[in-house]
mmCIF file with all atom_site columns, C-alpha atoms in Angstrom:
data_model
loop_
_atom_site.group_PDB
_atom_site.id
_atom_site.type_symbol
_atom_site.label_atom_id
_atom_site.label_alt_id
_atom_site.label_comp_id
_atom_site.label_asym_id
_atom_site.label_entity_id
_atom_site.label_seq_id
_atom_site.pdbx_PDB_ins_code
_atom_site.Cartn_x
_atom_site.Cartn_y
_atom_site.Cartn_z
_atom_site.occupancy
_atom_site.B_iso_or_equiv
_atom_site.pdbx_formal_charge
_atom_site.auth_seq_id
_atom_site.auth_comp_id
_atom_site.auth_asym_id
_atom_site.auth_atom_id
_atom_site.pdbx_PDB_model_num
ATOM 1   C CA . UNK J 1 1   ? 128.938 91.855  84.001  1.00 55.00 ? 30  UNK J CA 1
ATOM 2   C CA . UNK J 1 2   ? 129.343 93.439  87.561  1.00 66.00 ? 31  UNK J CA 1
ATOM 3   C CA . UNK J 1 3   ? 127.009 95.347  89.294  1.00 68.00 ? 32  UNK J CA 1
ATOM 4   C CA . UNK J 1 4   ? 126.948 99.258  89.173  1.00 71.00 ? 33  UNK J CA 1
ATOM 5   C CA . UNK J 1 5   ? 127.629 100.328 92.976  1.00 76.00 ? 34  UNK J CA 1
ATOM 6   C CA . UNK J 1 6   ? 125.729 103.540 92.008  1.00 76.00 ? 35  UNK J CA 1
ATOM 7   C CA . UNK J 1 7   ? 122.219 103.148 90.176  1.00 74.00 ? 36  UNK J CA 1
ATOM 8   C CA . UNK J 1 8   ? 119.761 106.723 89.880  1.00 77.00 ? 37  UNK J CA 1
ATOM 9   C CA . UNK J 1 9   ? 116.019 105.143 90.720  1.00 80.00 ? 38  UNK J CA 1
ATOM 10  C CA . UNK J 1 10  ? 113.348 105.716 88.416  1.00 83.00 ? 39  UNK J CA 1
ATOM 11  C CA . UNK J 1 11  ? 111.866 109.170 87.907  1.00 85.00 ? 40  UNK J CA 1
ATOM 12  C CA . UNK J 1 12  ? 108.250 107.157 88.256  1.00 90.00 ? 41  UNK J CA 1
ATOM 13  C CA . UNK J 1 13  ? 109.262 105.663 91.460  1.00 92.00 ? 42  UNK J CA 1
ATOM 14  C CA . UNK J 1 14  ? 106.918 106.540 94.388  1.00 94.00 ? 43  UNK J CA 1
ATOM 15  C CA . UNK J 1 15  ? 107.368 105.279 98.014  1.00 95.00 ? 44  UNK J CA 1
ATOM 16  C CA . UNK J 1 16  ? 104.129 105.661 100.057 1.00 97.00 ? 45  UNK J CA 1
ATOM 17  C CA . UNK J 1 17  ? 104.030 108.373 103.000 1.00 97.00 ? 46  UNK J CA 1
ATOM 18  C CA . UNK J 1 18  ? 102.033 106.400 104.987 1.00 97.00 ? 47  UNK J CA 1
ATOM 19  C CA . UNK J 1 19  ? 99.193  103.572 105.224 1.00 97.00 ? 48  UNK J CA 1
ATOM 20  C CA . UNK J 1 20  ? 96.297  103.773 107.608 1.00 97.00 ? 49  UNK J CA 1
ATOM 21  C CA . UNK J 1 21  ? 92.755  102.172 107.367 1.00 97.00 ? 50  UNK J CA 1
ATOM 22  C CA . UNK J 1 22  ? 90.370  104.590 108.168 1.00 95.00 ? 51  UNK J CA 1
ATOM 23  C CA . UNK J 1 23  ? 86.308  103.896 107.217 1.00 95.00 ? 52  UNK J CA 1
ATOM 24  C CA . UNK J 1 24  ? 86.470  100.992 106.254 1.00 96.00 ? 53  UNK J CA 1
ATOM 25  C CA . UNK J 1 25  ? 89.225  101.684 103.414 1.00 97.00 ? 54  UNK J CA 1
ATOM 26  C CA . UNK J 1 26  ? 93.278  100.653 103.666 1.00 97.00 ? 55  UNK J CA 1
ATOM 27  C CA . UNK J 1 27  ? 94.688  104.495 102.653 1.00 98.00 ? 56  UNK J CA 1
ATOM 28  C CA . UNK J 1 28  ? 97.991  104.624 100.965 1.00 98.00 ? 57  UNK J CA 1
ATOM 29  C CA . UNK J 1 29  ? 99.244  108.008 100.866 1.00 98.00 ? 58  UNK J CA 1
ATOM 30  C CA . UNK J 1 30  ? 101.557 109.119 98.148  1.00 97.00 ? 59  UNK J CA 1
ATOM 31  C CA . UNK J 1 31  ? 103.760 112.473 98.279  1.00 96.00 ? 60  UNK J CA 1
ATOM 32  C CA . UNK J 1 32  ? 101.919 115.254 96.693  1.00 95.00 ? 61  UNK J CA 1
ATOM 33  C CA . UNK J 1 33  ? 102.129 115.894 92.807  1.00 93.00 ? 62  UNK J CA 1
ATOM 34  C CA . UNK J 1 34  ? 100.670 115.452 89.816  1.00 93.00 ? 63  UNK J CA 1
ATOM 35  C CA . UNK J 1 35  ? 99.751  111.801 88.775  1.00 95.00 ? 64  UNK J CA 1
ATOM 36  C CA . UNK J 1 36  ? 98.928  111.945 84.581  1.00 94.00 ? 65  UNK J CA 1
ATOM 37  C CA . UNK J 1 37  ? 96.529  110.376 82.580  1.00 95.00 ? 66  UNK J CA 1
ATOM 38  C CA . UNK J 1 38  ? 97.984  106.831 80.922  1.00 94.00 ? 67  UNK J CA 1
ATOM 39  C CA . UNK J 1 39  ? 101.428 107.430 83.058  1.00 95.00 ? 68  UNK J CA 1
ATOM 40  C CA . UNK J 1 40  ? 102.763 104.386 84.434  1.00 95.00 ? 69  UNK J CA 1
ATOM 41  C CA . UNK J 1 41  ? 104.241 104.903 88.483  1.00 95.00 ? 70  UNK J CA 1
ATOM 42  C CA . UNK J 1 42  ? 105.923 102.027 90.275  1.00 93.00 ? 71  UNK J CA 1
ATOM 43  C CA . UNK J 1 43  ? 103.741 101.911 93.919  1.00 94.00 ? 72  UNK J CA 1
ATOM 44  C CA . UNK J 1 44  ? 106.039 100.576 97.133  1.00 94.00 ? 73  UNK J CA 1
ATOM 45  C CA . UNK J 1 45  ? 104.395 100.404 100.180 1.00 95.00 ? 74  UNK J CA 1
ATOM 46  C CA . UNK J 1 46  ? 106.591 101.489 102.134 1.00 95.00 ? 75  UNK J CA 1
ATOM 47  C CA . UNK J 1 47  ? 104.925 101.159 105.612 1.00 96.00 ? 76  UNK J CA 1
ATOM 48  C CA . UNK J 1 48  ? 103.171 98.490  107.595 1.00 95.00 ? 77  UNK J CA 1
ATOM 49  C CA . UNK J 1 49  ? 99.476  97.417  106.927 1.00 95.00 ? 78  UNK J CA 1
ATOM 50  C CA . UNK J 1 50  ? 97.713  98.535  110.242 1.00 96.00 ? 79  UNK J CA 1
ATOM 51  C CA . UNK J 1 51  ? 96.769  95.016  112.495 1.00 94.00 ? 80  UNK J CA 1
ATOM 52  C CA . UNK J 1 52  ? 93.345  96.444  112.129 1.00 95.00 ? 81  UNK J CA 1
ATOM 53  C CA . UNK J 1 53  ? 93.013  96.371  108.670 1.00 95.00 ? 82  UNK J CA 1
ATOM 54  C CA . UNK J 1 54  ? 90.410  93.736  107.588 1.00 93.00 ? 83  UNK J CA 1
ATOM 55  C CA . UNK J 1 55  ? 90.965  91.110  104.432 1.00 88.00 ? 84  UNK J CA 1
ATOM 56  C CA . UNK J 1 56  ? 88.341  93.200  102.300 1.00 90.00 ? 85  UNK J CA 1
ATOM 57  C CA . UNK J 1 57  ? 88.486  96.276  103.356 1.00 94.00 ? 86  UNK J CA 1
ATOM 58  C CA . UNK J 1 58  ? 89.065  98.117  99.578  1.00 96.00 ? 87  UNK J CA 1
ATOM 59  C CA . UNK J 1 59  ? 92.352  100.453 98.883  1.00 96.00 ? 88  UNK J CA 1
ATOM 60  C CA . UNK J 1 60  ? 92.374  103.632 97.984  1.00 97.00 ? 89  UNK J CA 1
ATOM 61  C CA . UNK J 1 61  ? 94.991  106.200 97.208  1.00 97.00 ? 90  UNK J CA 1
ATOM 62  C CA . UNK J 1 62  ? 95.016  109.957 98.658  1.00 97.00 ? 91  UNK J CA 1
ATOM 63  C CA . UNK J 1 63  ? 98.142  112.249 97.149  1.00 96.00 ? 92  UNK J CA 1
ATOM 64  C CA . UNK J 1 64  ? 99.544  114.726 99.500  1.00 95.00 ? 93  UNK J CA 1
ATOM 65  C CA . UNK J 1 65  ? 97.110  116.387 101.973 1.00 96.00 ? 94  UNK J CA 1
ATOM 66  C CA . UNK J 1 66  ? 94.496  116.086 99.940  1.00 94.00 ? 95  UNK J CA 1
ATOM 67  C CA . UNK J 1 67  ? 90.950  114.237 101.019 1.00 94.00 ? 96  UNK J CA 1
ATOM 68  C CA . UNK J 1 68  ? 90.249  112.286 97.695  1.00 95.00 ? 97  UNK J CA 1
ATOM 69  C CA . UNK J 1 69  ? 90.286  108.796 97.757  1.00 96.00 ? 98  UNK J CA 1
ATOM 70  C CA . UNK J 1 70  ? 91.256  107.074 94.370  1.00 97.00 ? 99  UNK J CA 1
ATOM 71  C CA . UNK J 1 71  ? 90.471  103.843 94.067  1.00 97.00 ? 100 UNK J CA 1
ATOM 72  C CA . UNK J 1 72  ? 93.289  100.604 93.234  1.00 96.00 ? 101 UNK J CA 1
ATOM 73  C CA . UNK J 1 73  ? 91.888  98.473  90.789  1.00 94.00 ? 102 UNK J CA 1
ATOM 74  C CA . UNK J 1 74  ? 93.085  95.646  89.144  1.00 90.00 ? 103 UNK J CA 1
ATOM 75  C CA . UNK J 1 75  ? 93.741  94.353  85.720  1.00 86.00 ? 104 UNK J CA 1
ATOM 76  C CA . UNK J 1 76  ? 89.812  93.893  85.194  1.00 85.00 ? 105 UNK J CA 1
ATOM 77  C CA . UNK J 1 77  ? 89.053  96.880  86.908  1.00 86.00 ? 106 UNK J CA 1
ATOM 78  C CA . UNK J 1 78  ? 87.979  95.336  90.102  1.00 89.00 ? 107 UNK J CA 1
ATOM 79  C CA . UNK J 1 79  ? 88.749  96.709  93.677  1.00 92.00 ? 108 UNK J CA 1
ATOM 80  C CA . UNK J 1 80  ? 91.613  95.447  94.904  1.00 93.00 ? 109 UNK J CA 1
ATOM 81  C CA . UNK J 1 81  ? 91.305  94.843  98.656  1.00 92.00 ? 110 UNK J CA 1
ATOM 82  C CA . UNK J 1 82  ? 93.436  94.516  101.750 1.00 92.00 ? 111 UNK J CA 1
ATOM 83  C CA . UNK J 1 83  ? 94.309  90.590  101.608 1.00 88.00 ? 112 UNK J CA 1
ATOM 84  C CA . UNK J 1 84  ? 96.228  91.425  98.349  1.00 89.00 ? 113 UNK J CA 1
ATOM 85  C CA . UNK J 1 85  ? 98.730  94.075  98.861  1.00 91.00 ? 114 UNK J CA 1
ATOM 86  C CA . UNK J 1 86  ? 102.161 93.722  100.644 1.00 91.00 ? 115 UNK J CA 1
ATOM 87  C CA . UNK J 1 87  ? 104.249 95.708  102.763 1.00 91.00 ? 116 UNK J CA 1
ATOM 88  C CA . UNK J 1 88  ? 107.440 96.660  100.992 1.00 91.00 ? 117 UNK J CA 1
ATOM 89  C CA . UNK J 1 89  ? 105.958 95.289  97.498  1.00 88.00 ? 118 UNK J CA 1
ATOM 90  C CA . UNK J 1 90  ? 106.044 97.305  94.647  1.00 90.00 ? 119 UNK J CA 1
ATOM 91  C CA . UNK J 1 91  ? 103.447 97.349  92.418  1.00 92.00 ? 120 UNK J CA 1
ATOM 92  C CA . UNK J 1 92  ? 103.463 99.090  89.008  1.00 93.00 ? 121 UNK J CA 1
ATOM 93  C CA . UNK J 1 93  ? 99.975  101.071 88.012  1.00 95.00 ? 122 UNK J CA 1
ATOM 94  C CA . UNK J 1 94  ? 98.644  103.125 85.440  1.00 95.00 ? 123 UNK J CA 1
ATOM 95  C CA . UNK J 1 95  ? 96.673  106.300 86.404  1.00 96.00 ? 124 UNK J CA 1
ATOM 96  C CA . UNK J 1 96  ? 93.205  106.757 84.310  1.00 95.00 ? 125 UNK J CA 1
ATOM 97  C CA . UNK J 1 97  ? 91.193  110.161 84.775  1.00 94.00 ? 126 UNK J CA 1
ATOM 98  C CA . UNK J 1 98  ? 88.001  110.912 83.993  1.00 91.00 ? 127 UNK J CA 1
ATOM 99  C CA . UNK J 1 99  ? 85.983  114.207 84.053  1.00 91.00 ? 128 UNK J CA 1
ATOM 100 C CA . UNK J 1 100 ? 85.188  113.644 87.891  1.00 91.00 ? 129 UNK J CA 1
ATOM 101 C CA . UNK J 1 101 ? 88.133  111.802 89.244  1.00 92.00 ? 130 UNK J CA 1
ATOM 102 C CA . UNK J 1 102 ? 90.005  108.892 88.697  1.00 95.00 ? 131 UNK J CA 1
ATOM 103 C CA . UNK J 1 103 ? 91.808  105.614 89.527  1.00 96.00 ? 132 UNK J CA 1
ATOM 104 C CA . UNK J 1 104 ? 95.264  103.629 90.192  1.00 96.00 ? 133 UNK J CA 1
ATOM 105 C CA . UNK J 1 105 ? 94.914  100.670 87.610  1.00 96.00 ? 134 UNK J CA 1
ATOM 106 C CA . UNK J 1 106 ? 97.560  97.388  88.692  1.00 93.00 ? 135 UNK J CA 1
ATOM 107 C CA . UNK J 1 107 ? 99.368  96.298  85.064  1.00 90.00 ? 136 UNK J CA 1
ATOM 108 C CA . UNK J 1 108 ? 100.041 92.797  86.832  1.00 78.00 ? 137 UNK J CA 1
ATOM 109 C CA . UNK J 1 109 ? 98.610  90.690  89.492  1.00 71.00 ? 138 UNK J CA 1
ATOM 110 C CA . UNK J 1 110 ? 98.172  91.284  93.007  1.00 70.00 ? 139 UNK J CA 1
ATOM 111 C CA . UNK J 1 111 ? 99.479  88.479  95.653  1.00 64.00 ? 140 UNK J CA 1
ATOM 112 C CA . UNK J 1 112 ? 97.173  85.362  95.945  1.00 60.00 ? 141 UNK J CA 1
ATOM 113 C CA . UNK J 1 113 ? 94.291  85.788  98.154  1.00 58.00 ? 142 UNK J CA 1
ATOM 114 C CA . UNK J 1 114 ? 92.507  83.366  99.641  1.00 56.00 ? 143 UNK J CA 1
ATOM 115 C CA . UNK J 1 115 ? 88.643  83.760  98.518  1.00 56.00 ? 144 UNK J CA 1
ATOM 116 C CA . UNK J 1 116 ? 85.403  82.129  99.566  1.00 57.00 ? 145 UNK J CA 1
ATOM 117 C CA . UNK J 1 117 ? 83.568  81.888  96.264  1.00 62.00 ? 146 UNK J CA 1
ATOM 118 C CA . UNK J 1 118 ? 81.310  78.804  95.446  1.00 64.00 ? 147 UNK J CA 1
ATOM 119 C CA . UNK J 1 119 ? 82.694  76.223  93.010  1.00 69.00 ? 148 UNK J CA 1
ATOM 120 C CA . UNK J 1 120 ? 79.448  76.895  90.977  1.00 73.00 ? 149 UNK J CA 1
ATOM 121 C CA . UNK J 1 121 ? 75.942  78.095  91.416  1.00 73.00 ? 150 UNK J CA 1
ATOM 122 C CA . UNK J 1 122 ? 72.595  75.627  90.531  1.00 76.00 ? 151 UNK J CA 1
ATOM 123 C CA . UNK J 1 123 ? 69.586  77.554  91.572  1.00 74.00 ? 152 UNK J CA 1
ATOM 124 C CA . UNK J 1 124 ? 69.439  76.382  95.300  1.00 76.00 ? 153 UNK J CA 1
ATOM 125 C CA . UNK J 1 125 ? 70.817  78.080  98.453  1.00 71.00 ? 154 UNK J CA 1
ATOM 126 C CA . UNK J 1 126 ? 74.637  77.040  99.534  1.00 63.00 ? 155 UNK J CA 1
ATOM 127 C CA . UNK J 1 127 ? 74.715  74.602  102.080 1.00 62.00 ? 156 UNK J CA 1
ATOM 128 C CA . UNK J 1 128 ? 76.331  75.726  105.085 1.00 58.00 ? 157 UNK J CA 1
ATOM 129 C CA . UNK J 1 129 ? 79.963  73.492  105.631 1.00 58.00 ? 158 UNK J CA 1
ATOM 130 C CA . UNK J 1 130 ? 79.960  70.226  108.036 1.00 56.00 ? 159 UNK J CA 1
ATOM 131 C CA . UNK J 1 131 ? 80.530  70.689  111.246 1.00 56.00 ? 160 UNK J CA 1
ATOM 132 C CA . UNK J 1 132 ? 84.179  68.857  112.257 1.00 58.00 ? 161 UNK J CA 1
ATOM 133 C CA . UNK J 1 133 ? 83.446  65.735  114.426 1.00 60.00 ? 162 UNK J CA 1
ATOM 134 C CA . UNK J 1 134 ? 85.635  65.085  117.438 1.00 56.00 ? 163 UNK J CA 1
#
């Protein structure tokens, strides 16, 4: 079967305005609209992650000119920070209100990041890594 030379995008297609990182957050900026309870919108970052962004700064979503910052969570409803999104990546969400606000949920995974957690916990303080030897 050949490909269509002319395809119509996805109503629920939404290319980021911009992306800045600005205290402390990475800010994805979506065109203004309304974003509906349990509606599923396919994110592309469209722009380049600022060099200044750091790996866990967390992401947040503003819509149009408006100041609000909703937060990116993933599929356990954790932050997602910087170290897992991608520049021209598209990642499909769910929007969930509540009574004062509201959040961009991920339906899948974000890219790997690396992490620093401890292979398990006993009781005693982490010892600090060996020093390489030269």
């Amino acid at each position: 079967m050949a490909c269509k030379p002319v395809c119509k995008l996805c109503d629920k297609l939404v290319l980021s305005q911009s992306v800045t990182f600005a205290g402390g957050n990475l800010v994805i900026n979506l065109p203004a609209g309304s974003y509906g309870n349990g509606c599923k919108y396919c994110i592309v970052v469209a722009q380049a992650i600022p060099a200044t962004t750091t790996i866990n700064a967390p992401v947040v979503i503003t819509i149009g000119t408006g100041t609000e910052q909703y937060p990116l969570t993933n599929r356990c409803c954790a932050q997602v920070t910087a170290c897992g999104i991608r520049t021209r990546t598209r990642y499909s969400t769910v929007v969930s209100t509540s009574a004062t606000g509201g959040t961009f949920k991920l339906l899948g995974n974000t890219c790997p990041c690396p992490t620093n957690n401890l292979r398990s916990i006993d009781g005693t303080a982490p010892a600090a890594p060996a020093a390489p030897t030269t």
